[in-house]
């Protein structure tokens, strides 16, 4: 079981949000070894002259400290704990990225919609996989891979056009930042529902999409 401690154990440089739990190397190895997830080292945050910057050094970086270091990142992800240990030993500050479309896909929604859907699913006893939240106000619901093609029809069955609601499917060729990766000065990605033995078997998109589409639809109605 992955155990990301709630207590703060790392004191970063001024201006950089505190990281929860152990080192990024520890987390990367745990994801690969205990969950059998592929992991990818990403960029990291640097602090100089009173400014926190992404290691990519771009002023307009939209995911500082939490994106791939190269365009052809796909072939550099690993599911080996030994390889992960070697990768993060080279750059211990590297963020942990989880490629999607391999052992899982991710359904991404806003935090408001995600919280509404989560409450609804728990009330109805819907089986859930891990759920993560980012400091940018987004939530990730982990599901079985390969179901992306079914999502548009499932959304239409709820009475919504897929183009009109904020429900993003992350499948093959993309990734999500893993807890406890920091994103700029906003804070860290964290688990809302942690990976455990109880949720090792991920739900299918058929089980979660109707609830997420409903919540995203309610959010859209509230904005109109």
C-alpha atoms as an extended CHARMM CRD file, in Angstrom:
* protein
*
       224  EXT
         1         1  UNK       CA              0.0000000000        0.0000000000        0.0000000000  PROA      1               0.0000000000
         2         2  UNK       CA              1.2800000000        3.4470000000       -0.8600000000  PROA      2               0.0000000000
         3         3  UNK       CA              1.4230000000        5.5060000000        2.2820000000  PROA      3               0.0000000000
         4         4  UNK       CA              1.8810000000        9.2170000000        1.6070000000  PROA      4               0.0000000000
         5         5  UNK       CA              2.1910000000       10.6970000000        5.0650000000  PROA      5               0.0000000000
         6         6  UNK       CA              0.2430000000       13.8350000000        5.8470000000  PROA      6               0.0000000000
         7         7  UNK       CA              2.9660000000       15.3090000000        8.0080000000  PROA      7               0.0000000000
         8         8  UNK       CA              5.4770000000       17.6540000000        6.4100000000  PROA      8               0.0000000000
         9         9  UNK       CA              8.9340000000       16.1520000000        6.4420000000  PROA      9               0.0000000000
        10        10  UNK       CA             10.8510000000       18.2140000000        3.8890000000  PROA      10              0.0000000000
        11        11  UNK       CA             11.8220000000       21.8550000000        4.2870000000  PROA      11              0.0000000000
        12        12  UNK       CA             12.2340000000       23.3880000000        0.8130000000  PROA      12              0.0000000000
        13        13  UNK       CA             13.9050000000       26.6080000000       -0.2220000000  PROA      13              0.0000000000
        14        14  UNK       CA             11.9450000000       29.8060000000        0.4520000000  PROA      14              0.0000000000
        15        15  UNK       CA              9.2050000000       30.3810000000       -2.0940000000  PROA      15              0.0000000000
        16        16  UNK       CA              8.8350000000       26.6860000000       -2.9510000000  PROA      16              0.0000000000
        17        17  UNK       CA              5.7680000000       24.9040000000       -1.4910000000  PROA      17              0.0000000000
        18        18  UNK       CA              6.4750000000       22.2030000000        1.0380000000  PROA      18              0.0000000000
        19        19  UNK       CA              6.4430000000       18.6280000000       -0.1830000000  PROA      19              0.0000000000
        20        20  UNK       CA              4.4740000000       16.0780000000        1.8110000000  PROA      20              0.0000000000
        21        21  UNK       CA              5.8390000000       12.6490000000        2.6920000000  PROA      21              0.0000000000
        22        22  UNK       CA              9.1330000000       11.1490000000        1.6090000000  PROA      22              0.0000000000
        23        23  UNK       CA             11.4550000000       11.8960000000       -1.2780000000  PROA      23              0.0000000000
        24        24  UNK       CA             10.3470000000       11.8880000000       -4.9080000000  PROA      24              0.0000000000
        25        25  UNK       CA             12.5760000000        8.8510000000       -5.4200000000  PROA      25              0.0000000000
        26        26  UNK       CA             10.6940000000        6.9810000000       -2.6810000000  PROA      26              0.0000000000
        27        27  UNK       CA              7.3380000000        7.7590000000       -4.2450000000  PROA      27              0.0000000000
        28        28  UNK       CA              8.4530000000        6.8520000000       -7.7720000000  PROA      28              0.0000000000
        29        29  UNK       CA              9.7830000000        3.5000000000       -6.5630000000  PROA      29              0.0000000000
        30        30  UNK       CA              6.5790000000        2.8080000000       -4.6220000000  PROA      30              0.0000000000
        31        31  UNK       CA              4.3640000000        3.4790000000       -7.6210000000  PROA      31              0.0000000000
        32        32  UNK       CA              6.4550000000        1.1490000000       -9.7890000000  PROA      32              0.0000000000
        33        33  UNK       CA              7.0800000000       -1.5540000000       -7.1950000000  PROA      33              0.0000000000
        34        34  UNK       CA              3.8150000000       -1.6830000000       -5.2500000000  PROA      34              0.0000000000
        35        35  UNK       CA              1.2790000000       -0.5040000000       -7.8440000000  PROA      35              0.0000000000
        36        36  UNK       CA              3.0710000000       -1.6880000000      -11.0190000000  PROA      36              0.0000000000
        37        37  UNK       CA              2.5260000000        1.7180000000      -12.6150000000  PROA      37              0.0000000000
        38        38  UNK       CA              4.9220000000        3.1940000000      -15.1490000000  PROA      38              0.0000000000
        39        39  UNK       CA              6.6370000000        6.3520000000      -13.8980000000  PROA      39              0.0000000000
        40        40  UNK       CA              8.4720000000        9.1560000000      -15.6520000000  PROA      40              0.0000000000
        41        41  UNK       CA             10.8110000000       11.7630000000      -14.1360000000  PROA      41              0.0000000000
        42        42  UNK       CA              9.6870000000       15.2650000000      -15.0360000000  PROA      42              0.0000000000
        43        43  UNK       CA             10.8970000000       18.7950000000      -14.4510000000  PROA      43              0.0000000000
        44        44  UNK       CA             11.3880000000       20.2940000000      -10.9970000000  PROA      44              0.0000000000
        45        45  UNK       CA             11.2290000000       23.6520000000       -9.2440000000  PROA      45              0.0000000000
        46        46  UNK       CA             14.2670000000       25.8780000000       -8.7480000000  PROA      46              0.0000000000
        47        47  UNK       CA             14.5520000000       28.9670000000       -6.5620000000  PROA      47              0.0000000000
        48        48  UNK       CA             16.9570000000       31.7600000000       -7.4440000000  PROA      48              0.0000000000
        49        49  UNK       CA             17.0360000000       35.5360000000       -6.9210000000  PROA      49              0.0000000000
        50        50  UNK       CA             13.7390000000       35.4560000000       -5.0730000000  PROA      50              0.0000000000
        51        51  UNK       CA             11.9060000000       33.7240000000       -7.9080000000  PROA      51              0.0000000000
        52        52  UNK       CA             10.5860000000       30.1660000000       -8.1820000000  PROA      52              0.0000000000
        53        53  UNK       CA             10.9690000000       28.7840000000      -11.6800000000  PROA      53              0.0000000000
        54        54  UNK       CA             10.5300000000       25.5400000000      -13.5590000000  PROA      54              0.0000000000
        55        55  UNK       CA             13.7660000000       23.7580000000      -14.4490000000  PROA      55              0.0000000000
        56        56  UNK       CA             12.7460000000       24.1040000000      -18.1330000000  PROA      56              0.0000000000
        57        57  UNK       CA             13.5060000000       27.8420000000      -17.6550000000  PROA      57              0.0000000000
        58        58  UNK       CA             10.5130000000       29.0260000000      -19.6890000000  PROA      58              0.0000000000
        59        59  UNK       CA              8.8460000000       32.1620000000      -18.3390000000  PROA      59              0.0000000000
        60        60  UNK       CA              5.4840000000       31.0530000000      -19.7520000000  PROA      60              0.0000000000
        61        61  UNK       CA              5.6370000000       27.4700000000      -18.4630000000  PROA      61              0.0000000000
        62        62  UNK       CA              2.0350000000       26.3810000000      -17.7800000000  PROA      62              0.0000000000
        63        63  UNK       CA              2.9510000000       23.4730000000      -15.4860000000  PROA      63              0.0000000000
        64        64  UNK       CA              6.0840000000       24.5850000000      -13.6340000000  PROA      64              0.0000000000
        65        65  UNK       CA              7.8850000000       21.6570000000      -12.0620000000  PROA      65              0.0000000000
        66        66  UNK       CA              5.3540000000       19.1350000000      -13.3400000000  PROA      66              0.0000000000
        67        67  UNK       CA              5.8450000000       18.2950000000      -17.0090000000  PROA      67              0.0000000000
        68        68  UNK       CA              8.0170000000       16.0330000000      -19.1450000000  PROA      68              0.0000000000
        69        69  UNK       CA             11.5640000000       17.1470000000      -19.8510000000  PROA      69              0.0000000000
        70        70  UNK       CA             11.4950000000       16.1310000000      -23.5150000000  PROA      70              0.0000000000
        71        71  UNK       CA              8.9350000000       15.8370000000      -26.3380000000  PROA      71              0.0000000000
        72        72  UNK       CA              9.7300000000       12.1480000000      -26.9280000000  PROA      72              0.0000000000
        73        73  UNK       CA              9.1260000000       11.1770000000      -23.3180000000  PROA      73              0.0000000000
        74        74  UNK       CA              7.0500000000        8.0570000000      -24.0780000000  PROA      74              0.0000000000
        75        75  UNK       CA             10.0080000000        5.7010000000      -24.4350000000  PROA      75              0.0000000000
        76        76  UNK       CA             11.6040000000        6.9380000000      -21.2130000000  PROA      76              0.0000000000
        77        77  UNK       CA              8.8960000000        5.8530000000      -18.7700000000  PROA      77              0.0000000000
        78        78  UNK       CA              9.5930000000        2.7300000000      -16.7350000000  PROA      78              0.0000000000
        79        79  UNK       CA              7.6520000000        0.2120000000      -14.6950000000  PROA      79              0.0000000000
        80        80  UNK       CA             10.8120000000       -1.1010000000      -13.0470000000  PROA      80              0.0000000000
        81        81  UNK       CA             11.5150000000       -0.0250000000       -9.4760000000  PROA      81              0.0000000000
        82        82  UNK       CA             15.2340000000       -0.5360000000      -10.1260000000  PROA      82              0.0000000000
        83        83  UNK       CA             15.1610000000        1.7410000000      -13.1650000000  PROA      83              0.0000000000
        84        84  UNK       CA             13.0750000000        4.3060000000      -11.2920000000  PROA      84              0.0000000000
        85        85  UNK       CA             15.5990000000        4.3500000000       -8.4720000000  PROA      85              0.0000000000
        86        86  UNK       CA             18.3950000000        4.9330000000      -10.9790000000  PROA      86              0.0000000000
        87        87  UNK       CA             16.5040000000        7.7050000000      -12.7990000000  PROA      87              0.0000000000
        88        88  UNK       CA             15.6520000000        9.7160000000       -9.6840000000  PROA      88              0.0000000000
        89        89  UNK       CA             19.1370000000        9.2050000000       -8.2560000000  PROA      89              0.0000000000
        90        90  UNK       CA             20.3830000000       11.3150000000      -11.1760000000  PROA      90              0.0000000000
        91        91  UNK       CA             17.9820000000       14.1600000000      -10.3110000000  PROA      91              0.0000000000
        92        92  UNK       CA             16.2780000000       13.7020000000       -6.9180000000  PROA      92              0.0000000000
        93        93  UNK       CA             14.1610000000       16.8490000000       -7.3890000000  PROA      93              0.0000000000
        94        94  UNK       CA             12.4370000000       15.5180000000      -10.5200000000  PROA      94              0.0000000000
        95        95  UNK       CA              8.6630000000       15.3850000000      -10.3500000000  PROA      95              0.0000000000
        96        96  UNK       CA              6.8440000000       12.0660000000      -10.7020000000  PROA      96              0.0000000000
        97        97  UNK       CA              4.6640000000       11.7570000000      -13.7870000000  PROA      97              0.0000000000
        98        98  UNK       CA              2.3070000000        8.8370000000      -14.4480000000  PROA      98              0.0000000000
        99        99  UNK       CA              1.7850000000        7.9470000000      -18.1430000000  PROA      99              0.0000000000
       100       100  UNK       CA             -1.8670000000        7.2200000000      -18.9080000000  PROA      100             0.0000000000
       101       101  UNK       CA             -3.2500000000        4.6660000000      -21.3450000000  PROA      101             0.0000000000
       102       102  UNK       CA             -1.0780000000        1.8730000000      -19.9710000000  PROA      102             0.0000000000
       103       103  UNK       CA             -2.2750000000        0.4260000000      -16.6730000000  PROA      103             0.0000000000
       104       104  UNK       CA             -4.9460000000        3.0940000000      -16.2880000000  PROA      104             0.0000000000
       105       105  UNK       CA             -6.7230000000        5.9950000000      -17.9740000000  PROA      105             0.0000000000
       106       106  UNK       CA             -7.7300000000        9.1340000000      -16.1030000000  PROA      106             0.0000000000
       107       107  UNK       CA            -11.0130000000       11.0250000000      -16.1940000000  PROA      107             0.0000000000
       108       108  UNK       CA            -10.2530000000       14.6630000000      -15.3780000000  PROA      108             0.0000000000
       109       109  UNK       CA            -12.8290000000       17.1730000000      -14.1630000000  PROA      109             0.0000000000
       110       110  UNK       CA            -12.9040000000       20.3940000000      -12.1800000000  PROA      110             0.0000000000
       111       111  UNK       CA            -12.6060000000       20.1520000000       -8.4170000000  PROA      111             0.0000000000
       112       112  UNK       CA            -16.1820000000       21.3580000000       -7.9450000000  PROA      112             0.0000000000
       113       113  UNK       CA            -17.5950000000       18.7140000000      -10.2870000000  PROA      113             0.0000000000
       114       114  UNK       CA            -15.2760000000       16.0730000000       -8.8860000000  PROA      114             0.0000000000
       115       115  UNK       CA            -16.3910000000       16.6540000000       -5.3000000000  PROA      115             0.0000000000
       116       116  UNK       CA            -20.0640000000       16.5450000000       -6.3190000000  PROA      116             0.0000000000
       117       117  UNK       CA            -19.5300000000       13.3240000000       -8.2930000000  PROA      117             0.0000000000
       118       118  UNK       CA            -17.4920000000       11.7670000000       -5.4920000000  PROA      118             0.0000000000
       119       119  UNK       CA            -20.2170000000       12.4230000000       -2.9220000000  PROA      119             0.0000000000
       120       120  UNK       CA            -22.8470000000       11.0410000000       -5.2960000000  PROA      120             0.0000000000
       121       121  UNK       CA            -20.8260000000        7.8830000000       -6.0390000000  PROA      121             0.0000000000
       122       122  UNK       CA            -20.0710000000        7.2000000000       -2.3930000000  PROA      122             0.0000000000
       123       123  UNK       CA            -23.7430000000        7.6240000000       -1.5120000000  PROA      123             0.0000000000
       124       124  UNK       CA            -24.7120000000        5.1200000000       -4.2280000000  PROA      124             0.0000000000
       125       125  UNK       CA            -21.9110000000        2.6790000000       -3.3580000000  PROA      125             0.0000000000
       126       126  UNK       CA            -20.1230000000        3.0250000000       -6.7010000000  PROA      126             0.0000000000
       127       127  UNK       CA            -16.7380000000        1.3030000000       -6.7480000000  PROA      127             0.0000000000
       128       128  UNK       CA            -13.9150000000        3.8180000000       -6.9630000000  PROA      128             0.0000000000
       129       129  UNK       CA            -10.2660000000        3.6370000000       -7.8780000000  PROA      129             0.0000000000
       130       130  UNK       CA             -7.6890000000        6.1580000000       -6.6870000000  PROA      130             0.0000000000
       131       131  UNK       CA             -8.6780000000        9.8200000000       -6.9470000000  PROA      131             0.0000000000
       132       132  UNK       CA             -6.1880000000       12.7060000000       -6.9230000000  PROA      132             0.0000000000
       133       133  UNK       CA             -6.5410000000       16.4910000000       -6.8120000000  PROA      133             0.0000000000
       134       134  UNK       CA             -4.1840000000       19.1780000000       -8.0510000000  PROA      134             0.0000000000
       135       135  UNK       CA             -3.5450000000       22.6680000000       -6.6620000000  PROA      135             0.0000000000
       136       136  UNK       CA             -4.8840000000       24.0010000000       -9.9790000000  PROA      136             0.0000000000
       137       137  UNK       CA             -8.4270000000       22.9490000000       -9.1020000000  PROA      137             0.0000000000
       138       138  UNK       CA             -8.5670000000       19.7060000000      -11.0970000000  PROA      138             0.0000000000
       139       139  UNK       CA             -9.3900000000       16.1520000000      -10.0030000000  PROA      139             0.0000000000
       140       140  UNK       CA             -8.2300000000       12.8510000000      -11.5180000000  PROA      140             0.0000000000
       141       141  UNK       CA            -10.3320000000        9.6730000000      -11.3660000000  PROA      141             0.0000000000
       142       142  UNK       CA             -8.3090000000        6.5540000000      -12.2300000000  PROA      142             0.0000000000
       143       143  UNK       CA            -10.1000000000        3.9650000000      -14.3960000000  PROA      143             0.0000000000
       144       144  UNK       CA             -9.2440000000        0.9430000000      -16.5050000000  PROA      144             0.0000000000
       145       145  UNK       CA             -7.3330000000        1.7720000000      -19.7090000000  PROA      145             0.0000000000
       146       146  UNK       CA             -8.8450000000        1.5810000000      -23.1670000000  PROA      146             0.0000000000
       147       147  UNK       CA            -12.2630000000        3.0740000000      -22.4600000000  PROA      147             0.0000000000
       148       148  UNK       CA            -11.7560000000        6.5540000000      -23.9170000000  PROA      148             0.0000000000
       149       149  UNK       CA            -13.7780000000        5.8110000000      -27.0580000000  PROA      149             0.0000000000
       150       150  UNK       CA            -16.8590000000        5.0080000000      -24.9500000000  PROA      150             0.0000000000
       151       151  UNK       CA            -16.9260000000        8.2760000000      -23.0150000000  PROA      151             0.0000000000
       152       152  UNK       CA            -18.6160000000       10.5160000000      -25.6450000000  PROA      152             0.0000000000
       153       153  UNK       CA            -21.6000000000        8.1670000000      -25.9600000000  PROA      153             0.0000000000
       154       154  UNK       CA            -21.8480000000        7.8030000000      -22.1970000000  PROA      154             0.0000000000
       155       155  UNK       CA            -21.9210000000       11.5940000000      -21.8750000000  PROA      155             0.0000000000
       156       156  UNK       CA            -24.6450000000       11.8800000000      -24.5370000000  PROA      156             0.0000000000
       157       157  UNK       CA            -26.7200000000        9.3370000000      -22.6250000000  PROA      157             0.0000000000
       158       158  UNK       CA            -26.7550000000       11.8460000000      -19.7640000000  PROA      158             0.0000000000
       159       159  UNK       CA            -28.1940000000       14.4700000000      -22.1080000000  PROA      159             0.0000000000
       160       160  UNK       CA            -25.0210000000       16.4560000000      -22.7060000000  PROA      160             0.0000000000
       161       161  UNK       CA            -22.8110000000       17.1150000000      -25.6990000000  PROA      161             0.0000000000
       162       162  UNK       CA            -19.2160000000       16.0410000000      -24.9060000000  PROA      162             0.0000000000
       163       163  UNK       CA            -17.9750000000       19.3790000000      -26.2560000000  PROA      163             0.0000000000
       164       164  UNK       CA            -20.0580000000       21.3820000000      -23.7730000000  PROA      164             0.0000000000
       165       165  UNK       CA            -18.9290000000       19.9250000000      -20.4640000000  PROA      165             0.0000000000
       166       166  UNK       CA            -15.5420000000       19.9660000000      -18.7740000000  PROA      166             0.0000000000
       167       167  UNK       CA            -14.7590000000       16.2350000000      -18.7940000000  PROA      167             0.0000000000
       168       168  UNK       CA            -11.3140000000       15.3340000000      -20.1600000000  PROA      168             0.0000000000
       169       169  UNK       CA            -10.1920000000       11.7800000000      -20.9190000000  PROA      169             0.0000000000
       170       170  UNK       CA             -6.4770000000       11.1600000000      -20.5390000000  PROA      170             0.0000000000
       171       171  UNK       CA             -5.4620000000        8.0000000000      -22.3640000000  PROA      171             0.0000000000
       172       172  UNK       CA             -2.5240000000        6.8170000000      -24.4280000000  PROA      172             0.0000000000
       173       173  UNK       CA              0.1750000000        9.4060000000      -25.0760000000  PROA      173             0.0000000000
       174       174  UNK       CA             -0.4860000000       11.6550000000      -22.0870000000  PROA      174             0.0000000000
       175       175  UNK       CA              0.4030000000       11.7150000000      -18.3890000000  PROA      175             0.0000000000
       176       176  UNK       CA             -0.6930000000       13.1920000000      -15.0830000000  PROA      176             0.0000000000
       177       177  UNK       CA              1.4820000000       14.5140000000      -12.2370000000  PROA      177             0.0000000000
       178       178  UNK       CA              1.5020000000       12.1100000000       -9.2920000000  PROA      178             0.0000000000
       179       179  UNK       CA              1.3160000000       13.0080000000       -5.6060000000  PROA      179             0.0000000000
       180       180  UNK       CA              3.2800000000       14.6460000000       -4.0620000000  PROA      180             0.0000000000
       181       181  UNK       CA              4.5230000000       16.5220000000       -7.1490000000  PROA      181             0.0000000000
       182       182  UNK       CA              4.4780000000       20.3010000000       -6.6870000000  PROA      182             0.0000000000
       183       183  UNK       CA              3.0730000000       22.5620000000       -9.4000000000  PROA      183             0.0000000000
       184       184  UNK       CA              4.6660000000       25.9820000000       -9.2340000000  PROA      184             0.0000000000
       185       185  UNK       CA              4.0090000000       27.8850000000       -6.0450000000  PROA      185             0.0000000000
       186       186  UNK       CA              0.3970000000       26.7100000000       -5.8530000000  PROA      186             0.0000000000
       187       187  UNK       CA              1.0480000000       23.5310000000       -3.8590000000  PROA      187             0.0000000000
       188       188  UNK       CA              1.2150000000       19.7830000000       -4.3540000000  PROA      188             0.0000000000
       189       189  UNK       CA             -0.8960000000       17.1610000000       -6.0470000000  PROA      189             0.0000000000
       190       190  UNK       CA             -2.4650000000       15.0000000000       -3.3200000000  PROA      190             0.0000000000
       191       191  UNK       CA             -4.5860000000       11.8970000000       -2.9900000000  PROA      191             0.0000000000
       192       192  UNK       CA             -8.2810000000       12.3270000000       -2.2480000000  PROA      192             0.0000000000
       193       193  UNK       CA             -8.6810000000        8.5360000000       -2.3110000000  PROA      193             0.0000000000
       194       194  UNK       CA             -5.2970000000        6.8540000000       -1.9410000000  PROA      194             0.0000000000
       195       195  UNK       CA             -4.1470000000        3.7670000000       -3.8600000000  PROA      195             0.0000000000
       196       196  UNK       CA             -4.7600000000        0.7760000000       -1.5840000000  PROA      196             0.0000000000
       197       197  UNK       CA             -5.2990000000       -2.9480000000       -1.9260000000  PROA      197             0.0000000000
       198       198  UNK       CA             -9.0370000000       -2.2560000000       -1.7320000000  PROA      198             0.0000000000
       199       199  UNK       CA             -9.0240000000       -0.2060000000       -4.9400000000  PROA      199             0.0000000000
       200       200  UNK       CA             -6.2980000000       -2.0640000000       -6.8280000000  PROA      200             0.0000000000
       201       201  UNK       CA             -8.9590000000       -3.2800000000       -9.2910000000  PROA      201             0.0000000000
       202       202  UNK       CA             -9.9000000000       -0.1330000000      -11.1760000000  PROA      202             0.0000000000
       203       203  UNK       CA            -13.4570000000        0.6730000000      -12.2890000000  PROA      203             0.0000000000
       204       204  UNK       CA            -14.4200000000        0.8920000000      -15.9640000000  PROA      204             0.0000000000
       205       205  UNK       CA            -15.3160000000        4.2270000000      -17.5400000000  PROA      205             0.0000000000
       206       206  UNK       CA            -18.9160000000        2.9500000000      -17.7960000000  PROA      206             0.0000000000
       207       207  UNK       CA            -19.1740000000        3.0310000000      -14.0080000000  PROA      207             0.0000000000
       208       208  UNK       CA            -17.8320000000        6.5390000000      -13.3920000000  PROA      208             0.0000000000
       209       209  UNK       CA            -18.6060000000        8.5620000000      -16.5180000000  PROA      209             0.0000000000
       210       210  UNK       CA            -22.3820000000        8.9240000000      -15.8970000000  PROA      210             0.0000000000
       211       211  UNK       CA            -21.7390000000       10.4040000000      -12.4420000000  PROA      211             0.0000000000
       212       212  UNK       CA            -18.9480000000       12.6710000000      -13.6570000000  PROA      212             0.0000000000
       213       213  UNK       CA            -20.9910000000       13.8180000000      -16.6510000000  PROA      213             0.0000000000
       214       214  UNK       CA            -23.9290000000       14.5930000000      -14.3530000000  PROA      214             0.0000000000
       215       215  UNK       CA            -21.6910000000       16.6500000000      -12.0530000000  PROA      215             0.0000000000
       216       216  UNK       CA            -20.0560000000       18.4810000000      -14.9710000000  PROA      216             0.0000000000
       217       217  UNK       CA            -23.5230000000       19.1990000000      -16.3920000000  PROA      217             0.0000000000
       218       218  UNK       CA            -24.6670000000       20.6660000000      -13.0830000000  PROA      218             0.0000000000
       219       219  UNK       CA            -21.5540000000       22.8180000000      -12.9800000000  PROA      219             0.0000000000
       220       220  UNK       CA            -22.2740000000       24.1240000000      -16.4870000000  PROA      220             0.0000000000
       221       221  UNK       CA            -25.9050000000       24.9010000000      -15.6070000000  PROA      221             0.0000000000
       222       222  UNK       CA            -24.7250000000       26.8870000000      -12.6010000000  PROA      222             0.0000000000
       223       223  UNK       CA            -22.4980000000       29.0030000000      -14.8450000000  PROA      223             0.0000000000
       224       224  UNK       CA            -25.2400000000       29.8180000000      -17.3620000000  PROA      224             0.0000000000
